PDB file of C-alpha atoms in Angstrom:
ATOM      1  CA  UNK K   1       2.410  43.639  64.350  1.00 41.00           C
ATOM      2  CA  UNK K   2       0.963  39.961  65.153  1.00 51.00           C
ATOM      3  CA  UNK K   3       3.076  37.398  65.403  1.00 65.00           C
ATOM      4  CA  UNK K   4       2.008  34.670  62.696  1.00 77.00           C
ATOM      5  CA  UNK K   5       1.664  30.499  64.775  1.00 80.00           C
ATOM      6  CA  UNK K   6       0.375  27.349  63.653  1.00 85.00           C
ATOM      7  CA  UNK K   7      -3.171  26.668  63.327  1.00 90.00           C
ATOM      8  CA  UNK K   8      -4.791  23.793  66.045  1.00 95.00           C
ATOM      9  CA  UNK K   9      -4.725  21.706  63.241  1.00 96.00           C
ATOM     10  CA  UNK K  10      -1.050  22.274  62.172  1.00 93.00           C
ATOM     11  CA  UNK K  11       0.264  22.096  65.420  1.00 94.00           C
ATOM     12  CA  UNK K  12      -1.439  18.323  66.188  1.00 97.00           C
ATOM     13  CA  UNK K  13      -0.265  16.713  62.876  1.00 96.00           C
ATOM     14  CA  UNK K  14       3.180  18.381  63.582  1.00 94.00           C
ATOM     15  CA  UNK K  15       3.036  16.885  66.909  1.00 96.00           C
ATOM     16  CA  UNK K  16       2.499  13.670  64.976  1.00 96.00           C
ATOM     17  CA  UNK K  17       5.364  14.317  63.183  1.00 94.00           C
ATOM     18  CA  UNK K  18       7.618  13.967  65.419  1.00 94.00           C
ATOM     19  CA  UNK K  19       6.356  11.724  67.933  1.00 96.00           C
ATOM     20  CA  UNK K  20       6.651   9.457  64.391  1.00 95.00           C
ATOM     21  CA  UNK K  21      10.484  10.208  65.229  1.00 94.00           C
ATOM     22  CA  UNK K  22      10.744   7.989  68.403  1.00 95.00           C
ATOM     23  CA  UNK K  23       9.102   5.151  66.047  1.00 95.00           C
ATOM     24  CA  UNK K  24      11.262   1.987  65.898  1.00 95.00           C
ATOM     25  CA  UNK K  25      10.306   0.548  62.073  1.00 92.00           C
ATOM     26  CA  UNK K  26      12.876   0.578  59.482  1.00 90.00           C
ATOM     27  CA  UNK K  27      10.939   1.057  56.390  1.00 88.00           C
ATOM     28  CA  UNK K  28       7.258   3.262  57.161  1.00 88.00           C
ATOM     29  CA  UNK K  29       7.430   5.686  60.892  1.00 93.00           C
ATOM     30  CA  UNK K  30       4.345   6.914  61.845  1.00 95.00           C
ATOM     31  CA  UNK K  31       2.900   9.050  64.409  1.00 96.00           C
ATOM     32  CA  UNK K  32      -0.325   9.636  65.924  1.00 98.00           C
ATOM     33  CA  UNK K  33      -1.931  11.565  68.981  1.00 98.00           C
ATOM     34  CA  UNK K  34      -5.047  11.983  70.456  1.00 98.00           C
ATOM     35  CA  UNK K  35      -6.816  15.501  71.006  1.00 98.00           C
ATOM     36  CA  UNK K  36      -9.724  16.652  72.976  1.00 97.00           C
ATOM     37  CA  UNK K  37     -10.614  19.818  74.202  1.00 96.00           C
ATOM     38  CA  UNK K  38      -7.287  21.331  72.233  1.00 96.00           C
ATOM     39  CA  UNK K  39      -4.940  19.468  74.462  1.00 97.00           C
ATOM     40  CA  UNK K  40      -2.916  16.626  73.433  1.00 98.00           C
ATOM     41  CA  UNK K  41      -4.121  13.725  75.862  1.00 98.00           C
ATOM     42  CA  UNK K  42      -1.991  10.950  74.028  1.00 98.00           C
ATOM     43  CA  UNK K  43       0.434   9.807  71.237  1.00 97.00           C
ATOM     44  CA  UNK K  44       2.192   6.887  70.171  1.00 97.00           C
ATOM     45  CA  UNK K  45       4.505   6.038  66.664  1.00 96.00           C
ATOM     46  CA  UNK K  46       4.587   2.309  66.009  1.00 95.00           C
ATOM     47  CA  UNK K  47       6.872  -0.441  66.913  1.00 94.00           C
ATOM     48  CA  UNK K  48       7.635  -3.346  69.367  1.00 92.00           C
ATOM     49  CA  UNK K  49       5.432  -2.972  72.660  1.00 91.00           C
ATOM     50  CA  UNK K  50       7.536  -2.353  76.259  1.00 90.00           C
ATOM     51  CA  UNK K  51       9.681  -5.196  76.832  1.00 93.00           C
ATOM     52  CA  UNK K  52      10.330  -6.251  73.709  1.00 92.00           C
ATOM     53  CA  UNK K  53      13.473  -5.933  71.597  1.00 94.00           C
ATOM     54  CA  UNK K  54      12.505  -3.795  68.080  1.00 93.00           C
ATOM     55  CA  UNK K  55      13.723  -3.087  64.745  1.00 92.00           C
ATOM     56  CA  UNK K  56      17.395  -0.711  65.184  1.00 93.00           C
ATOM     57  CA  UNK K  57      17.550  -3.508  67.856  1.00 94.00           C
ATOM     58  CA  UNK K  58      17.113  -6.595  65.830  1.00 94.00           C
ATOM     59  CA  UNK K  59      16.663  -5.785  61.951  1.00 92.00           C
ATOM     60  CA  UNK K  60      13.304  -6.313  60.169  1.00 90.00           C
ATOM     61  CA  UNK K  61      11.317  -9.959  60.695  1.00 88.00           C
ATOM     62  CA  UNK K  62       9.900  -9.352  57.437  1.00 86.00           C
ATOM     63  CA  UNK K  63      12.991  -9.100  55.750  1.00 87.00           C
ATOM     64  CA  UNK K  64      14.290 -12.323  58.274  1.00 88.00           C
ATOM     65  CA  UNK K  65      11.407 -14.664  56.518  1.00 88.00           C
ATOM     66  CA  UNK K  66      11.753 -12.525  53.164  1.00 88.00           C
ATOM     67  CA  UNK K  67       8.283 -11.294  52.886  1.00 85.00           C
ATOM     68  CA  UNK K  68       8.401  -8.278  51.151  1.00 80.00           C
ATOM     69  CA  UNK K  69       7.122  -4.498  52.912  1.00 73.00           C
ATOM     70  CA  UNK K  70       3.744  -4.040  50.271  1.00 71.00           C
ATOM     71  CA  UNK K  71       2.719  -7.628  51.521  1.00 71.00           C
ATOM     72  CA  UNK K  72       0.485  -6.120  54.190  1.00 65.00           C
ATOM     73  CA  UNK K  73      -1.819  -8.108  56.828  1.00 63.00           C
ATOM     74  CA  UNK K  74       0.917 -11.319  57.662  1.00 62.00           C
ATOM     75  CA  UNK K  75       1.218 -10.720  61.046  1.00 74.00           C
ATOM     76  CA  UNK K  76       4.940 -11.352  61.048  1.00 81.00           C
ATOM     77  CA  UNK K  77       5.873  -7.694  62.136  1.00 86.00           C
ATOM     78  CA  UNK K  78       6.677  -6.511  65.483  1.00 88.00           C
ATOM     79  CA  UNK K  79       5.512  -3.257  65.915  1.00 91.00           C
ATOM     80  CA  UNK K  80       2.406  -2.645  66.956  1.00 93.00           C
ATOM     81  CA  UNK K  81       0.455   0.359  64.318  1.00 93.00           C
ATOM     82  CA  UNK K  82       1.705   4.254  66.160  1.00 96.00           C
ATOM     83  CA  UNK K  83      -3.271   5.295  66.420  1.00 97.00           C
ATOM     84  CA  UNK K  84      -3.794   1.230  68.089  1.00 96.00           C
ATOM     85  CA  UNK K  85       0.092   2.626  70.339  1.00 95.00           C
ATOM     86  CA  UNK K  86      -1.963   6.292  71.509  1.00 97.00           C
ATOM     87  CA  UNK K  87      -5.232   4.664  72.359  1.00 97.00           C
ATOM     88  CA  UNK K  88      -3.414   1.840  74.381  1.00 95.00           C
ATOM     89  CA  UNK K  89      -2.379   5.137  76.695  1.00 93.00           C
ATOM     90  CA  UNK K  90      -5.109   6.404  77.839  1.00 94.00           C
ATOM     91  CA  UNK K  91      -8.905   4.634  79.098  1.00 94.00           C
ATOM     92  CA  UNK K  92     -11.536   4.544  76.844  1.00 93.00           C
ATOM     93  CA  UNK K  93     -14.169   7.144  78.141  1.00 95.00           C
ATOM     94  CA  UNK K  94     -11.378   9.111  77.631  1.00 95.00           C
ATOM     95  CA  UNK K  95     -11.462   8.267  73.814  1.00 96.00           C
ATOM     96  CA  UNK K  96     -15.027   9.130  73.358  1.00 96.00           C
ATOM     97  CA  UNK K  97     -16.234  12.398  71.309  1.00 97.00           C
ATOM     98  CA  UNK K  98     -11.800  12.980  71.203  1.00 98.00           C
ATOM     99  CA  UNK K  99      -9.107  14.052  66.994  1.00 98.00           C
ATOM    100  CA  UNK K 100      -6.761  11.533  66.056  1.00 98.00           C
ATOM    101  CA  UNK K 101      -3.997  12.768  64.367  1.00 98.00           C
ATOM    102  CA  UNK K 102      -1.724  10.193  62.141  1.00 97.00           C
ATOM    103  CA  UNK K 103       0.248  10.979  59.085  1.00 95.00           C
ATOM    104  CA  UNK K 104      -1.199   7.818  57.306  1.00 93.00           C
ATOM    105  CA  UNK K 105      -5.114   6.189  56.164  1.00 94.00           C
ATOM    106  CA  UNK K 106      -5.500   3.953  59.534  1.00 94.00           C
ATOM    107  CA  UNK K 107      -5.354   0.272  58.693  1.00 90.00           C
ATOM    108  CA  UNK K 108      -9.364  -1.510  58.884  1.00 90.00           C
ATOM    109  CA  UNK K 109      -7.254  -3.177  62.273  1.00 90.00           C
ATOM    110  CA  UNK K 110      -6.626   0.228  63.606  1.00 94.00           C
ATOM    111  CA  UNK K 111     -10.025   1.801  62.409  1.00 95.00           C
ATOM    112  CA  UNK K 112     -12.032  -1.170  63.732  1.00 95.00           C
ATOM    113  CA  UNK K 113      -9.990  -0.138  67.151  1.00 96.00           C
ATOM    114  CA  UNK K 114     -11.420   3.507  66.387  1.00 97.00           C
ATOM    115  CA  UNK K 115     -14.255   2.924  65.369  1.00 97.00           C
ATOM    116  CA  UNK K 116     -14.765   1.200  69.053  1.00 96.00           C
ATOM    117  CA  UNK K 117     -13.030   3.373  71.256  1.00 97.00           C
ATOM    118  CA  UNK K 118     -15.754   6.470  70.042  1.00 97.00           C
ATOM    119  CA  UNK K 119     -13.307   8.562  68.401  1.00 98.00           C
ATOM    120  CA  UNK K 120     -15.207  11.421  66.680  1.00 98.00           C
ATOM    121  CA  UNK K 121     -12.831  12.434  63.684  1.00 98.00           C
ATOM    122  CA  UNK K 122      -9.562  11.711  62.242  1.00 98.00           C
ATOM    123  CA  UNK K 123      -7.352  13.778  60.362  1.00 98.00           C
ATOM    124  CA  UNK K 124      -4.343  11.966  58.134  1.00 96.00           C
ATOM    125  CA  UNK K 125      -2.343  12.989  55.722  1.00 95.00           C
ATOM    126  CA  UNK K 126      -0.764  10.430  53.132  1.00 91.00           C
ATOM    127  CA  UNK K 127      -2.938   7.184  52.251  1.00 87.00           C
ATOM    128  CA  UNK K 128      -1.905   4.016  53.653  1.00 75.00           C
ATOM    129  CA  UNK K 129      -3.117   1.583  50.812  1.00 69.00           C
ATOM    130  CA  UNK K 130      -4.591  -2.323  52.160  1.00 66.00           C
ATOM    131  CA  UNK K 131      -5.849  -4.436  50.012  1.00 57.00           C
ATOM    132  CA  UNK K 132     -10.123  -4.387  50.621  1.00 60.00           C
ATOM    133  CA  UNK K 133      -9.889  -0.463  51.229  1.00 74.00           C
ATOM    134  CA  UNK K 134     -11.708  -1.235  54.891  1.00 89.00           C
ATOM    135  CA  UNK K 135     -10.815   1.709  56.682  1.00 92.00           C
ATOM    136  CA  UNK K 136     -14.193   4.580  54.707  1.00 91.00           C
ATOM    137  CA  UNK K 137     -16.908   2.165  55.006  1.00 93.00           C
ATOM    138  CA  UNK K 138     -15.934   1.300  59.054  1.00 95.00           C
ATOM    139  CA  UNK K 139     -15.396   4.886  59.695  1.00 96.00           C
ATOM    140  CA  UNK K 140     -18.562   5.907  57.570  1.00 95.00           C
ATOM    141  CA  UNK K 141     -20.582   3.214  58.682  1.00 96.00           C
ATOM    142  CA  UNK K 142     -19.844   4.205  62.298  1.00 96.00           C
ATOM    143  CA  UNK K 143     -20.225   8.479  62.055  1.00 97.00           C
ATOM    144  CA  UNK K 144     -16.376   8.610  61.837  1.00 97.00           C
ATOM    145  CA  UNK K 145     -15.526  12.220  60.620  1.00 98.00           C
ATOM    146  CA  UNK K 146     -12.458  11.683  58.232  1.00 96.00           C
ATOM    147  CA  UNK K 147     -10.131  14.603  56.589  1.00 96.00           C
ATOM    148  CA  UNK K 148      -7.535  14.479  54.953  1.00 95.00           C
ATOM    149  CA  UNK K 149      -4.680  17.462  55.534  1.00 95.00           C
ATOM    150  CA  UNK K 150      -2.385  19.192  54.180  1.00 93.00           C
ATOM    151  CA  UNK K 151       0.589  19.423  55.882  1.00 88.00           C
ATOM    152  CA  UNK K 152       2.903  22.404  55.059  1.00 84.00           C
ATOM    153  CA  UNK K 153       6.128  21.796  56.144  1.00 80.00           C
ATOM    154  CA  UNK K 154       8.058  24.166  54.710  1.00 82.00           C
ATOM    155  CA  UNK K 155       5.003  26.490  56.394  1.00 77.00           C
ATOM    156  CA  UNK K 156       6.344  25.291  59.428  1.00 73.00           C
ATOM    157  CA  UNK K 157      10.392  25.677  59.516  1.00 74.00           C
ATOM    158  CA  UNK K 158       9.476  29.069  58.165  1.00 74.00           C
ATOM    159  CA  UNK K 159       7.421  29.569  61.341  1.00 72.00           C
ATOM    160  CA  UNK K 160      10.259  27.731  63.584  1.00 68.00           C
ATOM    161  CA  UNK K 161      13.267  30.369  62.172  1.00 70.00           C
ATOM    162  CA  UNK K 162      11.230  33.204  63.901  1.00 67.00           C
ATOM    163  CA  UNK K 163      12.097  32.144  67.485  1.00 64.00           C
ATOM    164  CA  UNK K 164      15.042  32.591  68.926  1.00 63.00           C
ATOM    165  CA  UNK K 165      16.094  30.558  71.944  1.00 61.00           C
ATOM    166  CA  UNK K 166      19.393  32.048  72.557  1.00 52.00           C
ATOM    167  CA  UNK K 167      21.399  35.424  72.231  1.00 53.00           C
ATOM    168  CA  UNK K 168      23.975  34.134  68.982  1.00 54.00           C
ATOM    169  CA  UNK K 169      26.048  37.146  68.945  1.00 54.00           C
TER     170      UNK K 169
END
């Protein structure tokens, strides 16, 4: 009897979920992984750059300034988006032709970086709405394939439950 296991896309998207657990954003944890030849070559999560105190340590700057979370693009967040954080981990040449798995539809700033770095495809789980909705336009013009991915969390947990890490008897 064969054992069921997740498909590659599920595996990589759950890797993006796992990356999001490292987020230092109080309100919007996000994660992304970049894959080439069925290998994760980079991962990222949203949070402050190295050497800068993050929101878990000092609180959300938007809260302190009285800016609603829904008011995006104000330039007041300390964090780097997960997609950019992942791309910053490796050389641009290695990004060409790669696929990104992101929990959210990338914002237009991240989309510009994705197009500019030559990624081939982006999978995402949830929409990230922004007023100008430029991301899909940029991806279409830049030839980036975009696909919404249905994440089956229950299936993942059922697969993990079958794994026996130690003898519990």
